[in-house]
Tab-separated table of N, CA and C and ligand atoms in Angstrom:
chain	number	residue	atom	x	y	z
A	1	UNK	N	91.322	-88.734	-22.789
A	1	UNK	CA	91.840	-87.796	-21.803
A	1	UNK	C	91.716	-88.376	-20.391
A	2	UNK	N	90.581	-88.986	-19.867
A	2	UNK	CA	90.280	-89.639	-18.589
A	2	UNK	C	90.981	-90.722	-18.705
A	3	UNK	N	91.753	-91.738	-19.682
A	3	UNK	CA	92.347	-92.522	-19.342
A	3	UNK	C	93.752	-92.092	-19.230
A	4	UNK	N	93.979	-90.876	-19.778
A	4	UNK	CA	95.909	-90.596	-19.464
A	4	UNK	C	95.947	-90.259	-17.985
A	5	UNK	N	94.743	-89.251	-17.587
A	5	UNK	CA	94.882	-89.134	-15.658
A	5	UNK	C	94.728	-89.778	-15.352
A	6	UNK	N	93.907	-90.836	-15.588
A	6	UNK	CA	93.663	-92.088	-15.042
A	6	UNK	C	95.123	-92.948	-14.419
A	7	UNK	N	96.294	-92.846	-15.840
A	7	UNK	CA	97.091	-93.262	-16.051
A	7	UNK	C	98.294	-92.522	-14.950
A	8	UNK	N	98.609	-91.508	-15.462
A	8	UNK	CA	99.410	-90.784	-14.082
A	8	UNK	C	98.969	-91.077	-12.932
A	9	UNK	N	97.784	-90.816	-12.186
A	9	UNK	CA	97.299	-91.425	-10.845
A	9	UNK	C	98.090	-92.752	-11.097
A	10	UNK	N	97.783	-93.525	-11.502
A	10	UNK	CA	98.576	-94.833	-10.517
A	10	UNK	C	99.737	-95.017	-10.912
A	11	UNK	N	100.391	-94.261	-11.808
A	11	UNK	CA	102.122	-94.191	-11.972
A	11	UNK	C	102.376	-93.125	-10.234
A	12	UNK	N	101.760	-92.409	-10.349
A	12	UNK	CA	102.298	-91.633	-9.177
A	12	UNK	C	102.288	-92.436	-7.836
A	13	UNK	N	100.746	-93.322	-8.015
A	13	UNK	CA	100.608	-93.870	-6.907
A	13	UNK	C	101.722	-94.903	-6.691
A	14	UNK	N	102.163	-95.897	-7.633
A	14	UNK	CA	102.906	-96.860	-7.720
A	14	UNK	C	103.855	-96.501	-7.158
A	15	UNK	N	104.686	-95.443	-7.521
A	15	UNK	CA	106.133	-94.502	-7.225
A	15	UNK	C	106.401	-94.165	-6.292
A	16	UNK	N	105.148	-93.963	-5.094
A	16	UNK	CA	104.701	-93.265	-3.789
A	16	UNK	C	105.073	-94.923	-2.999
A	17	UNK	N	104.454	-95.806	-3.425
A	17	UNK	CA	104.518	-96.908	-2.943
A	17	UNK	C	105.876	-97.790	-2.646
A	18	UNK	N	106.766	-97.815	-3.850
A	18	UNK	CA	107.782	-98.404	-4.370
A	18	UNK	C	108.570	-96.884	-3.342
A	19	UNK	N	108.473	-95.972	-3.407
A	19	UNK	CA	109.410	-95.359	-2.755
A	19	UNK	C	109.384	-95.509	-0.953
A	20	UNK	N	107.966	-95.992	-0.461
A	20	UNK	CA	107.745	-95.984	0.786
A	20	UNK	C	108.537	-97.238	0.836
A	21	UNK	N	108.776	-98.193	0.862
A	21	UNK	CA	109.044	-99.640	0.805
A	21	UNK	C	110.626	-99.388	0.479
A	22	UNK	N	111.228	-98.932	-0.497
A	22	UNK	CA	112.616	-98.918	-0.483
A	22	UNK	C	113.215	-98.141	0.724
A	23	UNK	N	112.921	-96.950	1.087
A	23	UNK	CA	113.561	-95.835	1.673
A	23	UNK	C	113.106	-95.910	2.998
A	24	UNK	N	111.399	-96.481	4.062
A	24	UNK	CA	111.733	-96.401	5.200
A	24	UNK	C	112.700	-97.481	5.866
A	25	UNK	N	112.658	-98.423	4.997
A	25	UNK	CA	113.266	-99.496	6.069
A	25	UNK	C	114.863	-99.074	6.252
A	26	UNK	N	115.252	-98.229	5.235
A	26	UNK	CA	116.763	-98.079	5.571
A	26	UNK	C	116.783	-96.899	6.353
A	27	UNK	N	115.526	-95.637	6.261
A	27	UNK	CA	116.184	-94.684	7.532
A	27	UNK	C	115.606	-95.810	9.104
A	28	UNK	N	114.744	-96.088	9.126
A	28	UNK	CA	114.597	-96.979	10.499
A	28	UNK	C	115.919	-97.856	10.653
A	29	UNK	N	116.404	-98.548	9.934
A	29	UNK	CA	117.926	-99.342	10.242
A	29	UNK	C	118.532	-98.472	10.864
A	30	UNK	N	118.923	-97.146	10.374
A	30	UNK	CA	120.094	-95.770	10.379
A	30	UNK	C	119.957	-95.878	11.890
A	31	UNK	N	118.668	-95.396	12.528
A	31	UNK	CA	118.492	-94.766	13.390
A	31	UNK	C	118.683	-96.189	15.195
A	32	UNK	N	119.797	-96.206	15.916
A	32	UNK	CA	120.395	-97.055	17.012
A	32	UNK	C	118.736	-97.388	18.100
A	33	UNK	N	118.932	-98.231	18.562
A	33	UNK	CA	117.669	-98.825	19.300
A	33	UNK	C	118.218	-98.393	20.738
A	34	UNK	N	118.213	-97.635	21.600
A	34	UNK	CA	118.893	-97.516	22.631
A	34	UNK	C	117.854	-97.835	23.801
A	35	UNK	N	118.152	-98.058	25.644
A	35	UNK	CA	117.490	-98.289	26.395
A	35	UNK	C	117.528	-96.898	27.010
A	36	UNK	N	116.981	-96.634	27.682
A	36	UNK	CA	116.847	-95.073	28.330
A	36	UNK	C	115.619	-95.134	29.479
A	37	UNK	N	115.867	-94.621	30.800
A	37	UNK	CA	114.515	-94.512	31.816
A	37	UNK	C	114.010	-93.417	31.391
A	38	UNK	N	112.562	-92.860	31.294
A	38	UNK	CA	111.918	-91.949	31.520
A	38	UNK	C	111.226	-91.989	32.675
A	39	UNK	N	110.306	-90.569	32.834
A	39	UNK	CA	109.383	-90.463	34.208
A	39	UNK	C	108.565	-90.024	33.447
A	40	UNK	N	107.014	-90.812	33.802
A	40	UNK	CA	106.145	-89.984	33.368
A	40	UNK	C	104.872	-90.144	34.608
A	41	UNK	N	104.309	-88.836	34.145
A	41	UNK	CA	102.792	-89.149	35.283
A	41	UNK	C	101.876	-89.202	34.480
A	42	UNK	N	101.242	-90.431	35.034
A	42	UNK	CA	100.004	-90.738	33.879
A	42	UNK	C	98.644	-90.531	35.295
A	43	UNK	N	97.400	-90.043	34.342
A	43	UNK	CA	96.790	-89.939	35.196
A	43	UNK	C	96.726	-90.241	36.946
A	44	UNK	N	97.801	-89.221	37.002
A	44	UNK	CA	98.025	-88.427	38.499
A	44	UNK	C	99.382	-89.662	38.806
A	45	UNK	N	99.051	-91.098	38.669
A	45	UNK	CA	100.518	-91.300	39.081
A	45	UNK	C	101.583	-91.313	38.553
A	46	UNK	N	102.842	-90.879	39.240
A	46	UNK	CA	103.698	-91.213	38.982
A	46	UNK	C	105.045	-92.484	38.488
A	47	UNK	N	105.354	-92.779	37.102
A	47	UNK	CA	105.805	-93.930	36.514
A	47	UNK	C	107.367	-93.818	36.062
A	48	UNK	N	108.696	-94.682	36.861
A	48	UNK	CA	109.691	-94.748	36.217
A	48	UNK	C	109.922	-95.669	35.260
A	49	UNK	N	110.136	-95.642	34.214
A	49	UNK	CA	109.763	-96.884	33.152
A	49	UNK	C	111.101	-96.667	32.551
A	50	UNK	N	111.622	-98.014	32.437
A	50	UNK	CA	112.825	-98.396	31.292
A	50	UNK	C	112.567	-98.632	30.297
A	51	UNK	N	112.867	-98.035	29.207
A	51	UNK	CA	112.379	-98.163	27.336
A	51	UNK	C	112.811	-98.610	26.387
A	52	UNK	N	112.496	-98.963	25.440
A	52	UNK	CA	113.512	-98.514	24.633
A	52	UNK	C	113.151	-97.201	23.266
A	53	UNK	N	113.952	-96.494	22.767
A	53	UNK	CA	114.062	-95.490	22.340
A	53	UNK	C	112.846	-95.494	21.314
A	54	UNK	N	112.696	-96.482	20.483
A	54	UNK	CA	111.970	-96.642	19.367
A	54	UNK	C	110.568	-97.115	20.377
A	55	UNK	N	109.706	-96.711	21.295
A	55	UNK	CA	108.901	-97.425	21.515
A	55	UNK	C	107.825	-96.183	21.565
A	56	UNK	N	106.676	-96.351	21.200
A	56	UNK	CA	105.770	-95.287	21.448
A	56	UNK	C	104.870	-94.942	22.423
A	57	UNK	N	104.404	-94.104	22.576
A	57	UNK	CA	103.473	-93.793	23.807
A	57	UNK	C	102.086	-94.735	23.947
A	58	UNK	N	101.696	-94.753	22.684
A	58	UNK	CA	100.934	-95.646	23.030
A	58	UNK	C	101.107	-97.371	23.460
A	59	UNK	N	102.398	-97.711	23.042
A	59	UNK	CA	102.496	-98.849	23.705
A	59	UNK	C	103.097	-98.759	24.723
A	60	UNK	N	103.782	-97.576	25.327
A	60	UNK	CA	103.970	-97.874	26.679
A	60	UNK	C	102.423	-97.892	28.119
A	61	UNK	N	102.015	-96.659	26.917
A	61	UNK	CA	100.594	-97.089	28.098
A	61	UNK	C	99.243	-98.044	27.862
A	62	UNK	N	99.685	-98.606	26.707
A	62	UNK	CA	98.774	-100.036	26.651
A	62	UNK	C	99.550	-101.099	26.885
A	63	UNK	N	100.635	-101.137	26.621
A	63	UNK	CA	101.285	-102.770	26.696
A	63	UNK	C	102.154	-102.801	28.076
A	64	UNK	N	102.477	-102.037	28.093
A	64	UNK	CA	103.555	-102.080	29.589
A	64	UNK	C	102.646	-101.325	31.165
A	65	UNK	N	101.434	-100.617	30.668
A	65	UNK	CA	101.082	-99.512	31.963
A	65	UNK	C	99.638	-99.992	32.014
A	66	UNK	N	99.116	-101.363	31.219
A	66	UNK	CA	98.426	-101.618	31.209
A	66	UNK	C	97.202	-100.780	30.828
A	67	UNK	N	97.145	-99.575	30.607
A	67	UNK	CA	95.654	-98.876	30.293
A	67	UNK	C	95.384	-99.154	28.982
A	68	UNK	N	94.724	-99.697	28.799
A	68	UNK	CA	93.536	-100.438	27.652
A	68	UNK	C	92.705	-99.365	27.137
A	69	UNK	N	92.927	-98.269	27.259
A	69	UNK	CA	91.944	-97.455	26.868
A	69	UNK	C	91.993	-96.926	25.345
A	70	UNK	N	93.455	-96.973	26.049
A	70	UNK	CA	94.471	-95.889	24.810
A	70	UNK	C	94.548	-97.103	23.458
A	71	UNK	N	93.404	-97.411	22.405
A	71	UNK	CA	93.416	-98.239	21.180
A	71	UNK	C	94.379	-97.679	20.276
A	72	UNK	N	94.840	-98.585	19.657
A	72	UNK	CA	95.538	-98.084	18.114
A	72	UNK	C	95.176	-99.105	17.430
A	73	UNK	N	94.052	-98.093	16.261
A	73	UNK	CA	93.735	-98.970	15.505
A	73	UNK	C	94.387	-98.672	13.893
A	74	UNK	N	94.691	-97.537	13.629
A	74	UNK	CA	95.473	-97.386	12.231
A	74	UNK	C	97.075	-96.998	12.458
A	75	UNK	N	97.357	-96.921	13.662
A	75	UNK	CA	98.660	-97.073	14.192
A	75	UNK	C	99.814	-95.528	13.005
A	76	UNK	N	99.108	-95.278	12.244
A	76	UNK	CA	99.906	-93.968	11.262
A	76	UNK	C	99.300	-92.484	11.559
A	77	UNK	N	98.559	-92.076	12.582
A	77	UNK	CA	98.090	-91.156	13.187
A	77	UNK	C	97.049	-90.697	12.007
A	78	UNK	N	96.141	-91.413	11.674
A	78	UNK	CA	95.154	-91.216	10.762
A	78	UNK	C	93.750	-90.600	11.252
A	79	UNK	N	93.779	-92.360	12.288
A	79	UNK	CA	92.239	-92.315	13.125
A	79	UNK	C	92.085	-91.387	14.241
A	80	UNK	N	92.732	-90.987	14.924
A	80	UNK	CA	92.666	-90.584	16.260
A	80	UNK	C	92.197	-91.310	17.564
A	81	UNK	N	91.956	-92.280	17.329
A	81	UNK	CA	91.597	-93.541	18.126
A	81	UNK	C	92.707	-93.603	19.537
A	82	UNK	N	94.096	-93.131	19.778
A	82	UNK	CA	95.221	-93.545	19.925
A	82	UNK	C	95.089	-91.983	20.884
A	83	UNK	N	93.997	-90.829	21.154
A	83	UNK	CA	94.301	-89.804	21.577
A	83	UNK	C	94.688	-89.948	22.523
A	84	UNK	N	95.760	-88.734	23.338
A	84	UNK	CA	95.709	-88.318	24.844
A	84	UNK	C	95.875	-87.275	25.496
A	85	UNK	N	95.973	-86.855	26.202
A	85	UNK	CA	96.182	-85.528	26.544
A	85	UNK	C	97.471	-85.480	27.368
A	86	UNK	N	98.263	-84.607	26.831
A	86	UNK	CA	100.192	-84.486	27.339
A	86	UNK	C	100.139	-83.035	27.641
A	87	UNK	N	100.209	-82.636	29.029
A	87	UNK	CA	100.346	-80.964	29.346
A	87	UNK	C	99.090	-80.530	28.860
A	88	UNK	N	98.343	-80.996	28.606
A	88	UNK	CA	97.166	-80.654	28.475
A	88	UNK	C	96.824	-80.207	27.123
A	89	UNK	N	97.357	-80.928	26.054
A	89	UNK	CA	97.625	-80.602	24.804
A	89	UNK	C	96.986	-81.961	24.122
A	90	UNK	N	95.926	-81.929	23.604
A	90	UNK	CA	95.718	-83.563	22.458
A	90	UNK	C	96.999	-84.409	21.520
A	91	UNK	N	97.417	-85.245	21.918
A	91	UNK	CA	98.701	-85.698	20.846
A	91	UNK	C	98.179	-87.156	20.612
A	92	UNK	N	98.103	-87.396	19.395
A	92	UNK	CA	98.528	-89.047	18.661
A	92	UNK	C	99.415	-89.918	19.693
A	93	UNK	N	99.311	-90.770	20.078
A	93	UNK	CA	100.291	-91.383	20.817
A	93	UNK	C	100.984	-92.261	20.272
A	94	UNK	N	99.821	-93.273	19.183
A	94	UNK	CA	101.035	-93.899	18.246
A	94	UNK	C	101.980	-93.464	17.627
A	95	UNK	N	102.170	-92.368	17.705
A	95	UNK	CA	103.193	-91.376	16.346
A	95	UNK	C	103.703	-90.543	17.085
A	96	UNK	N	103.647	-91.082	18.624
A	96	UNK	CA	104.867	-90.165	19.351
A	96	UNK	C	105.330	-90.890	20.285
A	97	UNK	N	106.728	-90.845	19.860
A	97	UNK	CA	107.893	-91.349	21.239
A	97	UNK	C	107.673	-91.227	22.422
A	98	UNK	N	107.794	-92.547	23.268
A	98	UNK	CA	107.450	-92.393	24.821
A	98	UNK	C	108.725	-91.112	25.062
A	99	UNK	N	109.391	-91.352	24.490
A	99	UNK	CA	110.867	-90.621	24.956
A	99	UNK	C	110.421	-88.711	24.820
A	100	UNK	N	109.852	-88.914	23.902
A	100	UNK	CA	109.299	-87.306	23.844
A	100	UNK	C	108.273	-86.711	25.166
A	101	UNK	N	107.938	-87.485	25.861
A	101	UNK	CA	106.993	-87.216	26.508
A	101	UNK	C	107.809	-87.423	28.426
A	102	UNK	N	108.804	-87.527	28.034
A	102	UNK	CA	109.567	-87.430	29.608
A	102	UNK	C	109.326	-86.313	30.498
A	103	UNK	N	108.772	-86.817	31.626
A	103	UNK	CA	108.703	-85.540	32.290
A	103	UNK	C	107.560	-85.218	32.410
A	104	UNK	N	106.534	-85.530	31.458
A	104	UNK	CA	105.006	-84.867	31.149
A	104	UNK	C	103.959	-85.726	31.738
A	105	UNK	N	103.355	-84.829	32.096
A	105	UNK	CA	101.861	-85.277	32.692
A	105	UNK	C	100.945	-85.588	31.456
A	106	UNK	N	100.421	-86.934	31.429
A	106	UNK	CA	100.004	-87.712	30.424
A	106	UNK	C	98.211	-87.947	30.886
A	107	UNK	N	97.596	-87.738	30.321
A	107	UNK	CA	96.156	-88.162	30.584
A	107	UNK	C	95.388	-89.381	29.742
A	108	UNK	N	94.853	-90.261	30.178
A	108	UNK	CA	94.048	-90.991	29.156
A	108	UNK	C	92.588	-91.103	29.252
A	109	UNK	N	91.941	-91.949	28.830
A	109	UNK	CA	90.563	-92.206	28.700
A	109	UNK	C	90.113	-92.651	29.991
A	110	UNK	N	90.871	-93.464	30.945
A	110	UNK	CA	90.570	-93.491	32.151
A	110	UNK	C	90.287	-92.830	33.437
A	111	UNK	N	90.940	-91.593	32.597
A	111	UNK	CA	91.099	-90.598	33.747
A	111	UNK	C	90.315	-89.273	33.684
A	112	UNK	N	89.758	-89.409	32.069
A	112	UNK	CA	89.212	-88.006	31.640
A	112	UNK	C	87.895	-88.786	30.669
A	113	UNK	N	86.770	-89.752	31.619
A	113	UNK	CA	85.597	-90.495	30.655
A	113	UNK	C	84.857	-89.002	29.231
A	114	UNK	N	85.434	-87.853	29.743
A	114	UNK	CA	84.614	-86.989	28.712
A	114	UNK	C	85.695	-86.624	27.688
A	115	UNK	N	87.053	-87.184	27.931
A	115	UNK	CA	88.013	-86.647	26.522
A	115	UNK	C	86.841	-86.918	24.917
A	116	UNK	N	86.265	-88.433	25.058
A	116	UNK	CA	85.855	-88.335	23.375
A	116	UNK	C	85.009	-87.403	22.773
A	117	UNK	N	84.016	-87.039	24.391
A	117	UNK	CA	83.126	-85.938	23.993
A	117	UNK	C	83.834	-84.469	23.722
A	118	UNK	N	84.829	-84.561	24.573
A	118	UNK	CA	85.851	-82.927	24.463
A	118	UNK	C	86.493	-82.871	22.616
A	119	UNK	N	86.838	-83.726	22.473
A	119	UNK	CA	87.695	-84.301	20.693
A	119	UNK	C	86.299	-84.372	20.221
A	120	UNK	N	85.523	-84.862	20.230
A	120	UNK	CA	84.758	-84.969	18.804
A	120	UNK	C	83.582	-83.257	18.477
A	121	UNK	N	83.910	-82.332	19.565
A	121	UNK	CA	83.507	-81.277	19.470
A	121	UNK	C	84.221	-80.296	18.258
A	122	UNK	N	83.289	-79.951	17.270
A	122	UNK	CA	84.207	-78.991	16.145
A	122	UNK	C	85.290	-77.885	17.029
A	123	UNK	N	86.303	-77.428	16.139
A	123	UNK	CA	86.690	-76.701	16.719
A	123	UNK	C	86.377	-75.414	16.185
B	1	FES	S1	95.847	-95.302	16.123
B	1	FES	FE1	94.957	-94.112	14.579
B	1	FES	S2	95.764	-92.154	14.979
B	1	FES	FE2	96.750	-93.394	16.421
């Protein structure tokens, strides 16, 4: 009996796998790479940044805005490593579009040294 579940678990798992691998790379193809300006204010200043569509928040404010704060270390919104505060709301940044965040007042670790203590408080 423990070896037939045994057995489904990694047919399912396999299937999960084989389906991730066939099917994202063709909706990511689908979807056009476009350039677009946003505005954003990141801790208090103000930033006009040219993008491109597919790029995420967290690499616009680690790779292009320089703040080092903002890590991504499992990059699939797992860890929370990647937090920030948008309108004053906690969001994943790897797993969200700079483009979503136009307009918004953006906070990071630089600007708020007690965010990890504020996040790692139960809710
Ligand atoms: S890097 Fe892990 S949740 Fe964003």
């Amino acid at each position: 009996m423990q070896y037939y579940l045994f057995y489904i678990l990694m047919m399912i798992s396999i299937l999960c796998k084989k389906g991730r691998n066939l099917y994202m790379p063709q909706q990511i193809k689908k979807s056009p790479v476009i350039g677009c300006e946003i505005r954003l204010v990141v801790n208090g200043d103000e930033y006009k940044l040219r993008i491109q569509s597919d790029w995420t928040l967290q690499y616009v404010l680690h790779d292009k805005l320089g703040l080092t704060g903002t890590k991504a270390l499992c990059s699939e919104g797992a860890c929370g490593a990647c937090t920030v505060i948008v309108n004053g709301r906690p969001i994943l940044s790897c797993v969200t579009l700079a483009i979503e965040c136009d307009s918004r007042n953006v906070e990071t670790i630089e600007a708020s040294p007690g965010l990890i203590t504020l996040l790692s408080k139960p809710t």
